[in-house]
Coordinates of C-alpha atoms and ligand atoms in Angstrom, one line a residue:
M1178 CA -2.5 -22.5 20.1
T1179 CA -3.3 -25.8 18.5
T1180 CA -6.1 -25.8 16.2
E1181 CA -7.6 -28.2 13.7
Q1182 CA -8.9 -25.1 11.7
T1183 CA -8.3 -24.5 8.1
F1184 CA -7.7 -20.8 6.9
V1185 CA -7.7 -20.1 3.1
I1186 CA -6.3 -17.0 1.4
V1187 CA -7.1 -16.4 -2.5
G1188 CA -4.6 -14.1 -4.2
A1189 CA -0.9 -14.8 -3.5
S1190 CA 0.5 -11.5 -3.9
L1191 CA 1.4 -8.7 -1.4
A1192 CA -1.9 -8.6 0.8
G1193 CA -2.2 -12.4 0.7
A1194 CA 1.4 -13.2 1.4
K1195 CA 1.7 -10.6 4.4
A1196 CA -1.6 -12.1 6.1
A1197 CA -0.2 -15.5 5.6
E1198 CA 2.9 -14.3 7.4
T1199 CA 0.9 -12.6 10.4
L1200 CA -1.4 -15.8 10.9
R1201 CA 1.7 -17.8 11.5
A1202 CA 3.4 -14.9 13.4
E1203 CA 0.4 -14.5 15.7
G1204 CA 0.3 -18.3 16.4
F1205 CA -2.0 -19.7 14.2
D1206 CA -0.9 -23.4 13.5
G1207 CA -3.9 -24.8 11.6
R1208 CA -3.8 -25.5 8.2
L1209 CA -3.3 -22.4 6.1
V1210 CA -3.6 -22.6 2.2
L1211 CA -2.6 -19.7 0.0
I1212 CA -3.9 -20.1 -3.7
G1213 CA -2.5 -17.9 -6.5
T1214 CA -3.3 -17.9 -10.3
E1215 CA 0.0 -16.7 -11.2
D1216 CA 3.1 -19.3 -11.5
E1217 CA 5.5 -16.8 -9.3
R1218 CA 5.6 -16.8 -5.5
P1219 CA 4.2 -13.6 -4.1
Y1220 CA 6.0 -10.4 -5.4
E1221 CA 5.9 -6.7 -5.2
R1222 CA 4.6 -4.9 -8.2
P1223 CA 6.0 -1.3 -7.8
P1224 CA 9.4 -2.4 -9.2
L1225 CA 7.8 -3.4 -12.5
S1226 CA 7.0 -0.1 -13.9
K1227 CA 10.6 1.1 -12.4
D1228 CA 13.8 -0.4 -11.8
Y1229 CA 13.0 -4.0 -12.7
L1230 CA 11.3 -2.8 -15.9
R1231 CA 14.6 -0.9 -16.8
G1232 CA 16.8 -3.8 -15.9
E1233 CA 18.5 -2.4 -13.2
V1234 CA 17.4 -5.0 -10.4
G1235 CA 16.7 -8.8 -11.0
R1236 CA 13.8 -10.8 -10.1
E1237 CA 15.0 -11.7 -6.7
K1238 CA 14.5 -8.3 -5.5
V1239 CA 10.7 -8.3 -6.2
Y1240 CA 9.6 -11.2 -4.1
V1241 CA 7.6 -10.7 -0.7
H1242 CA 9.6 -13.6 0.8
E1243 CA 12.6 -16.0 0.3
E1244 CA 11.8 -18.9 -1.6
G1245 CA 12.0 -21.3 1.4
F1246 CA 9.6 -19.2 3.5
Y1247 CA 6.4 -20.9 2.8
A1248 CA 7.6 -24.1 3.2
E1249 CA 9.1 -23.3 6.5
Q1250 CA 6.1 -21.6 7.8
S1251 CA 3.9 -24.7 6.7
I1252 CA 2.1 -22.4 4.3
D1253 CA 0.4 -24.5 1.5
L1254 CA 1.4 -22.4 -1.2
R1255 CA -0.7 -23.3 -4.5
L1256 CA 0.8 -21.4 -7.4
G1257 CA -0.8 -21.7 -10.7
R1258 CA -4.3 -22.5 -9.3
T1259 CA -7.3 -20.4 -9.6
A1260 CA -10.5 -20.3 -7.3
V1261 CA -13.3 -20.7 -9.6
S1262 CA -16.2 -21.0 -7.1
L1263 CA -17.0 -20.2 -3.7
D1264 CA -20.1 -21.5 -1.7
T1265 CA -20.4 -19.6 1.4
S1266 CA -23.2 -21.5 2.8
V1267 CA -21.1 -24.5 3.3
N1268 CA -17.8 -22.6 3.6
E1269 CA -16.4 -24.3 0.4
L1270 CA -14.0 -23.2 -2.5
T1271 CA -13.6 -24.9 -5.5
L1272 CA -10.2 -24.6 -7.6
D1273 CA -9.8 -25.0 -11.5
D1274 CA -8.4 -28.6 -11.1
G1275 CA -11.7 -29.5 -9.4
E1276 CA -10.4 -29.5 -6.0
R1277 CA -12.6 -28.6 -3.2
L1278 CA -11.3 -26.9 0.0
R1279 CA -13.4 -26.5 3.2
Y1280 CA -12.5 -23.3 5.1
D1281 CA -12.9 -22.1 8.6
R1282 CA -12.1 -18.8 7.5
L1283 CA -11.5 -17.4 4.0
L1284 CA -9.4 -14.1 3.0
L1285 CA -10.0 -12.7 -0.4
T1286 CA -7.0 -10.7 -1.9
T1287 CA -7.6 -11.2 -5.5
G1288 CA -6.4 -7.7 -6.5
A1289 CA -7.1 -5.7 -9.6
E1290 CA -6.4 -6.2 -13.4
P1291 CA -5.9 -3.6 -16.0
R1292 CA -8.8 -1.9 -17.4
Q1293 CA -8.9 -3.0 -21.3
L1294 CA -9.5 -0.2 -24.0
Q1295 CA -12.5 -1.3 -26.1
I1296 CA -11.3 0.2 -29.5
P1297 CA -10.2 -1.5 -33.0
G1298 CA -6.9 -2.9 -32.9
N1299 CA -6.6 -3.5 -29.1
E1300 CA -6.0 -7.3 -30.0
L1301 CA -2.7 -6.3 -32.2
D1302 CA 0.6 -7.9 -31.3
G1303 CA 2.5 -5.0 -29.6
V1304 CA -0.4 -3.7 -27.6
L1305 CA 0.8 -4.2 -24.1
Y1306 CA -0.8 -3.8 -20.8
L1307 CA 1.2 -3.9 -17.4
R1308 CA 0.2 -5.8 -14.2
S1309 CA 2.3 -8.8 -13.9
V1310 CA 6.0 -9.6 -13.7
K1311 CA 5.5 -11.6 -16.9
D1312 CA 4.0 -8.5 -18.6
S1313 CA 7.0 -6.5 -17.3
D1314 CA 9.4 -8.9 -18.8
V1315 CA 7.6 -8.7 -22.2
L1316 CA 7.7 -4.7 -21.8
R1317 CA 11.4 -4.9 -20.7
E1318 CA 12.4 -7.0 -24.1
R1319 CA 10.8 -4.2 -26.0
L1320 CA 12.3 -1.2 -24.3
D1321 CA 15.9 -3.3 -25.0
R1322 CA 15.1 -3.2 -28.7
G1323 CA 14.4 0.5 -28.5
G1324 CA 12.3 2.6 -31.0
K1325 CA 9.1 4.6 -30.6
V1326 CA 6.3 3.7 -28.0
V1327 CA 2.9 5.5 -27.5
V1328 CA 2.1 5.2 -23.9
V1329 CA -1.8 5.5 -23.6
G1330 CA -2.9 7.1 -20.3
A1331 CA -1.1 9.4 -17.9
G1332 CA -2.0 8.0 -14.8
W1333 CA 0.4 6.6 -12.5
I1334 CA 1.5 3.5 -14.4
G1335 CA 1.6 5.1 -17.7
A1336 CA 3.7 8.0 -16.3
E1337 CA 6.2 5.7 -14.8
V1338 CA 6.3 3.6 -17.9
A1339 CA 7.0 6.9 -20.0
A1340 CA 9.6 7.8 -17.6
S1341 CA 11.4 4.5 -17.7
A1342 CA 11.1 4.2 -21.5
R1343 CA 12.7 7.4 -21.9
Q1344 CA 15.5 6.6 -19.6
R1345 CA 16.3 3.7 -21.6
G1346 CA 16.4 6.2 -24.8
L1347 CA 12.9 5.5 -26.4
E1348 CA 11.2 7.9 -28.4
V1349 CA 8.1 8.4 -26.2
T1350 CA 4.7 10.0 -26.8
L1351 CA 2.5 10.1 -23.9
L1352 CA -1.2 10.6 -24.4
D1353 CA -4.2 11.4 -22.2
P1354 CA -7.5 12.9 -22.8
N1355 CA -7.2 15.0 -19.7
E1356 CA -5.4 18.6 -19.4
V1357 CA -2.3 17.3 -17.7
P1358 CA -1.1 13.9 -16.3
L1359 CA -2.4 12.6 -13.0
E1360 CA -5.2 15.0 -13.2
R1361 CA -7.8 12.9 -11.5
V1362 CA -5.7 12.5 -8.4
L1363 CA -3.6 15.7 -8.4
G1364 CA -5.7 18.1 -10.2
I1365 CA -4.7 20.6 -12.8
E1366 CA -2.0 22.6 -10.7
V1367 CA 0.2 19.5 -9.4
G1368 CA -0.5 17.7 -12.6
A1369 CA 1.4 20.4 -14.5
V1370 CA 4.3 19.8 -12.6
Y1371 CA 4.5 16.2 -13.9
R1372 CA 3.5 17.4 -17.5
D1373 CA 6.6 19.8 -17.2
I1374 CA 8.9 16.9 -16.0
H1375 CA 8.1 15.0 -18.6
A1376 CA 8.6 17.3 -21.1
D1377 CA 11.9 18.4 -20.0
H1378 CA 12.8 14.7 -20.4
G1379 CA 12.0 14.8 -23.8
V1380 CA 8.5 13.1 -23.9
Q1381 CA 6.2 14.2 -26.5
M1382 CA 3.0 15.2 -24.3
L1383 CA -0.3 15.0 -26.3
L1384 CA -2.8 16.0 -23.7
G1385 CA -6.6 16.4 -24.3
T1386 CA -6.6 13.7 -26.7
G1387 CA -8.1 10.4 -26.6
V1388 CA -7.4 7.2 -28.8
E1389 CA -9.6 6.2 -31.6
A1390 CA -7.8 3.0 -32.9
F1391 CA -4.6 0.9 -33.3
E1392 CA -3.8 0.1 -36.6
G1393 CA -1.5 -2.5 -38.2
H1394 CA -1.5 -5.7 -40.1
T1395 CA -0.9 -8.1 -37.3
A1396 CA 1.3 -6.1 -34.9
V1397 CA 0.3 -2.3 -34.0
E1398 CA 2.1 0.2 -36.5
Q1399 CA 0.4 3.5 -35.5
V1400 CA -2.2 4.9 -33.1
R1401 CA -5.1 6.9 -34.3
T1402 CA -6.0 9.7 -32.0
S1403 CA -9.4 11.5 -31.5
D1404 CA -8.0 14.7 -32.9
G1405 CA -7.2 13.0 -36.1
R1406 CA -3.4 12.2 -35.8
E1407 CA -1.8 9.0 -36.9
L1408 CA 1.4 8.4 -34.5
E1409 CA 3.6 5.7 -35.8
C1410 CA 5.1 3.3 -33.2
D1411 CA 6.8 0.2 -32.7
F1412 CA 4.5 -0.9 -29.6
V1413 CA 2.0 0.8 -27.3
V1414 CA 1.5 0.6 -23.7
V1415 CA -1.7 0.9 -22.3
G1416 CA -2.3 2.2 -18.9
I1417 CA -5.9 3.5 -18.2
G1418 CA -6.6 2.2 -14.6
A1419 CA -7.2 -1.0 -13.0
Q1420 CA -10.6 -2.6 -11.8
P1421 CA -11.0 -4.9 -8.9
R1422 CA -11.2 -8.9 -9.6
T1423 CA -14.5 -9.4 -7.9
D1424 CA -15.7 -12.4 -10.0
L1425 CA -15.6 -15.0 -7.3
A1426 CA -17.4 -12.7 -4.6
T1427 CA -19.9 -11.7 -7.0
Q1428 CA -20.8 -15.3 -7.8
A1429 CA -20.9 -16.2 -4.4
G1430 CA -23.5 -13.5 -3.6
I1431 CA -21.0 -11.4 -1.5
A1432 CA -21.9 -7.6 -1.5
V1433 CA -19.7 -6.0 -4.3
N1434 CA -19.8 -2.4 -5.3
D1435 CA -16.5 -1.4 -7.5
G1436 CA -14.7 -3.4 -4.9
I1437 CA -15.7 -6.3 -2.4
L1438 CA -17.5 -4.3 0.3
V1439 CA -16.0 -5.0 4.0
D1440 CA -16.5 -3.0 7.1
E1441 CA -13.7 -1.5 8.9
H1442 CA -12.8 -5.0 10.3
L1443 CA -12.5 -5.9 6.6
Q1444 CA -15.2 -8.4 6.9
T1445 CA -17.4 -9.1 3.9
S1446 CA -21.4 -9.6 3.9
A1447 CA -20.4 -13.3 4.0
P1448 CA -19.6 -14.5 7.8
G1449 CA -16.1 -15.8 8.0
V1450 CA -15.2 -14.1 4.7
L1451 CA -12.9 -11.2 4.7
A1452 CA -11.2 -9.0 1.8
A1453 CA -8.1 -6.8 1.6
G1454 CA -5.8 -5.1 -0.6
D1455 CA -6.6 -3.5 -4.1
V1456 CA -9.9 -5.7 -4.1
A1457 CA -11.6 -4.5 -1.2
R1458 CA -13.7 -1.3 -0.7
A1459 CA -13.2 -0.9 3.1
H1460 CA -15.3 1.5 5.2
H1461 CA -12.9 4.0 6.5
P1462 CA -13.6 5.3 10.0
F1463 CA -11.8 8.4 9.8
Y1464 CA -13.5 9.1 6.2
G1465 CA -16.8 7.6 7.2
Q1466 CA -17.2 5.9 3.8
G1467 CA -16.0 2.9 1.9
I1468 CA -12.8 3.5 0.1
R1469 CA -10.7 1.2 -2.2
V1470 CA -7.2 2.0 -2.3
E1471 CA -5.1 0.6 -5.0
H1472 CA -1.7 1.2 -3.5
W1473 CA 1.2 -0.9 -2.2
S1474 CA 1.1 0.3 1.5
N1475 CA -2.7 -0.7 1.6
A1476 CA -2.1 -4.1 0.6
L1477 CA 1.1 -4.3 2.9
N1478 CA -0.9 -3.3 5.9
Q1479 CA -4.5 -4.4 5.2
G1480 CA -3.6 -8.1 4.5
P1481 CA -2.1 -8.5 8.1
A1482 CA -4.9 -6.5 9.8
A1483 CA -7.3 -8.9 8.0
A1484 CA -5.2 -11.9 9.5
R1485 CA -5.6 -10.6 12.9
N1486 CA -9.3 -10.2 12.7
M1487 CA -9.5 -13.8 11.1
L1488 CA -7.9 -14.9 14.6
G1489 CA -10.8 -13.2 16.3
H1490 CA -9.4 -9.8 17.0
A1491 CA -11.9 -6.5 16.0
D1492 CA -8.8 -4.1 14.8
A1493 CA -10.4 -1.4 12.8
Y1494 CA -8.2 -0.6 9.5
D1495 CA -7.9 3.1 9.9
R1496 CA -4.5 3.8 8.2
L1497 CA -4.6 7.0 6.2
P1498 CA -4.1 6.2 2.4
Y1499 CA -0.4 6.5 1.6
F1500 CA 1.3 5.8 -1.8
F1501 CA 4.7 6.8 -3.6
S1502 CA 6.0 7.0 -7.1
D1503 CA 9.3 7.5 -8.6
Q1504 CA 9.7 9.3 -12.1
Y1505 CA 13.3 10.1 -13.5
D1506 CA 14.9 11.7 -10.5
T1507 CA 11.8 12.8 -9.1
G1508 CA 10.3 10.9 -6.0
M1509 CA 7.3 11.7 -4.1
E1510 CA 4.9 10.2 -1.2
Y1511 CA 1.2 11.2 -1.2
S1512 CA -0.9 10.9 2.0
G1513 CA -4.5 11.2 2.5
F1514 CA -7.5 11.2 0.3
A1515 CA -8.9 14.1 -1.7
R1516 CA -11.3 13.9 -4.6
T1517 CA -12.4 17.6 -4.1
W1518 CA -10.8 20.7 -2.6
D1519 CA -10.8 24.4 -2.3
R1520 CA -7.4 25.1 -3.1
V1521 CA -3.8 23.9 -3.3
V1522 CA -0.9 25.3 -1.0
F1523 CA 2.5 24.9 -1.9
R1524 CA 5.5 25.0 0.7
G1525 CA 8.6 25.5 -1.7
D1526 CA 8.6 26.4 -5.4
P1527 CA 6.9 23.6 -7.6
A1528 CA 9.3 24.5 -10.5
S1529 CA 12.2 23.6 -8.4
R1530 CA 10.8 20.3 -8.0
E1531 CA 11.5 20.1 -4.3
F1532 CA 8.1 21.1 -2.8
I1533 CA 5.2 19.9 -0.7
A1534 CA 1.7 20.6 -2.0
F1535 CA -1.3 20.5 0.3
W1536 CA -4.9 20.0 -1.1
L1537 CA -7.3 22.0 1.6
V1538 CA -10.8 22.3 2.3
G1539 CA -11.7 25.3 4.6
D1540 CA -8.8 25.7 6.8
T1541 CA -8.1 21.7 6.9
V1542 CA -5.5 19.7 5.0
R1543 CA -7.1 16.7 3.2
A1544 CA -4.1 15.4 1.6
G1545 CA -0.3 16.3 1.3
M1546 CA 2.4 15.2 -1.1
N1547 CA 6.0 15.7 -0.8
V1548 CA 8.1 15.9 -3.7
N1549 CA 11.8 15.2 -3.3
V1550 CA 11.5 16.6 0.2
W1551 CA 11.9 13.4 2.8
E1552 CA 11.0 12.5 6.3
V1553 CA 8.0 14.5 6.5
T1554 CA 4.9 11.9 6.1
D1555 CA 4.2 11.9 9.8
P1556 CA 3.6 15.5 10.4
I1557 CA 1.5 15.6 7.2
Q1558 CA -0.3 12.6 8.3
R1559 CA -0.8 14.3 11.7
L1560 CA -2.2 17.6 10.0
I1561 CA -4.9 15.4 8.3
R1562 CA -5.9 13.0 11.0
E1563 CA -6.0 15.3 13.6
R1564 CA -7.9 18.0 11.3
V1565 CA -5.6 20.8 12.5
A1566 CA -6.7 24.2 11.6
V1567 CA -4.0 25.9 9.5
E1568 CA -3.4 29.3 7.9
D1569 CA -2.2 29.2 4.4
R1570 CA 0.6 31.6 5.0
R1571 CA 2.3 29.5 7.7
L1572 CA 1.4 26.4 5.9
A1573 CA 3.4 27.6 2.8
D1574 CA 6.3 29.0 4.9
P1575 CA 9.0 26.6 4.7
D1576 CA 10.7 28.2 8.0
V1577 CA 7.7 26.9 10.0
P1578 CA 8.5 23.5 10.7
L1579 CA 5.7 21.0 10.0
E1580 CA 6.0 19.6 13.5
E1581 CA 5.4 23.0 15.1
L1582 CA 2.3 23.5 12.9
V1583 CA 0.8 20.6 14.3
A1584 CA 1.9 21.3 17.9
V1585 CA 0.9 24.9 17.7
E1586 CA -2.1 25.1 15.7
Q1587 CA -3.5 21.8 17.1
G1588 CA -5.3 23.9 19.8
L1589 CA -7.4 25.5 17.1
G1590 CA -8.0 22.1 15.9
R1591 CA -11.3 20.1 16.1
Ligands
FAD3 C1 3.3 -1.9 -12.5 C2 2.8 -1.4 -11.2 C3 3.6 -0.6 -10.5 C4 3.1 -0.1 -9.2 N1 3.7 0.8 -8.4 C5 3.2 1.4 -7.2 C6 3.8 2.4 -6.7 O1 4.8 2.9 -7.2 N2 3.4 2.7 -5.4 C7 2.1 2.3 -4.8 O2 1.9 2.6 -3.9 N3 1.5 1.2 -5.5 C8 2.1 0.6 -6.7 N4 1.3 -0.1 -7.5 C9 0.2 -0.9 -7.0 C10 0.4 -2.1 -5.9 O3 1.5 -2.9 -6.5 C11 -1.0 -2.7 -5.7 O4 -1.5 -1.8 -4.8 C12 -0.6 -4.1 -4.9 O5 0.0 -5.1 -5.8 C13 -1.9 -4.6 -4.4 O6 -1.8 -5.9 -3.9 P1 -2.9 -7.1 -3.8 O7 -2.3 -8.2 -2.9 O8 -4.1 -6.3 -3.1 O9 -3.4 -7.5 -5.2 P2 -2.6 -7.9 -6.5 O10 -1.3 -7.5 -6.5 O11 -3.3 -7.4 -8.0 O12 -2.7 -9.6 -6.5 C14 -3.9 -10.2 -6.5 C15 -3.4 -11.9 -6.8 O13 -4.7 -12.4 -6.8 C16 -4.4 -13.4 -7.8 N5 -6.0 -13.9 -8.0 C17 -6.9 -13.2 -8.5 N6 -7.9 -13.9 -8.8 C18 -7.7 -15.2 -8.3 C19 -8.3 -16.3 -7.9 N7 -9.7 -16.5 -8.2 N8 -7.7 -17.4 -7.7 C20 -6.3 -17.5 -7.3 N9 -5.7 -16.3 -7.5 C21 -6.2 -15.1 -7.8 C22 -3.8 -12.8 -9.0 O14 -3.4 -13.6 -10.0 C23 -3.0 -11.9 -8.3 O15 -1.6 -12.5 -8.2 C24 1.7 -0.7 -8.7 C25 1.2 -1.6 -9.4 C26 1.5 -2.0 -10.5 C27 0.7 -3.0 -11.5

């Protein structure tokens, strides 16, 4: 295919880089521009709170592609460049150096950024946030120095940073206003497993407690909590969630609501403009609603799906949400999407830290999480996707293979 067309991707991270790769693999030979604010070529973020942060792997392990890939593929990679405005009426994008780029198709993969705590002292030296490889380098240097760290927020990033800091021998306090870590996604019963894992590794857990202020002269020296404690520290890491980077889309008049709104083909409200990855709230055919998924596998797969649709396909993106986390020697994978549920059924003893948890509504599984149990993602996803009717007793019984549950109980499914 020979074309004079120009395709532009804004956001040179996982979703954007995989989209560019797919466009070339699918035969697009027009001009392809990939623009990224960061100075680094596209890289993966999961290691930044895990082995890369602990210094166990080097920079070369985090990149999405080899250094020469973009030149070889004639991908015009513009690093250190930010798209500052977008005029969809004339298909034109303006960069921070004043350059104007006309596009035939545009993909927005601008991702997400850490939510900031709006409290006194947030600007003090030593109050750290984690999103980029540079942030991880700064944090790694703090871990090298040792001492005491207070981690604010026991979501995925806070919990992983707490684990890495303990593994590096620091004194760690993990603080969260909820009753257990990861409560919003996992609920109380499963979040309690993570509370116990951190406590067993010597993390001081301060749950049910918020933070009022960071105090110190130029650098943070202590954290004042909402229950009146003063926690001394050498530095603080704040992990209270991320928000989608939607400024460019909003300014261009593209529909946004906690993420850029896209249909199942990842098409925004502006013709020829698509969005994918952390920034996109995509209509999900299986769930019948828009969902925004801030996870690696979503960026990995949605970027290529958007690329194919830029080329004129009409592929609906309907993968089930999936993510993973590693803390100490506990690895997990989570499939599905459940914000409310009737009950949680465990297969295996959670205290053994080798188990599967299922979140159910009625007799169907909405989400499943395998902890230190592997190669079960496929049957877990089939239970969810095929809405198989299950009996709690059989679901909980490790002697009943999950594959058998899918096959046998499928007859009862709807
Ligand atoms: C520390 C950390 C650990 C994680 N661990 C896990 C994990 O264990 N498991 C898991 O499933 N997920 C994990 N994630 C989430 C996963 O990394 C994200 O879902 C993924 O990075 C999203 O990719 P993305 O390409 O959509 O966006 P991002 O990675 O956010 O990239 C967006 C890029 O766009 C650039 N950009 C934004 N606006 C502009 C503009 N106007 N012009 C030019 N460039 C722009 C940004 O600078 C950025 O480089 C982790 C995330 C972090 C931060």
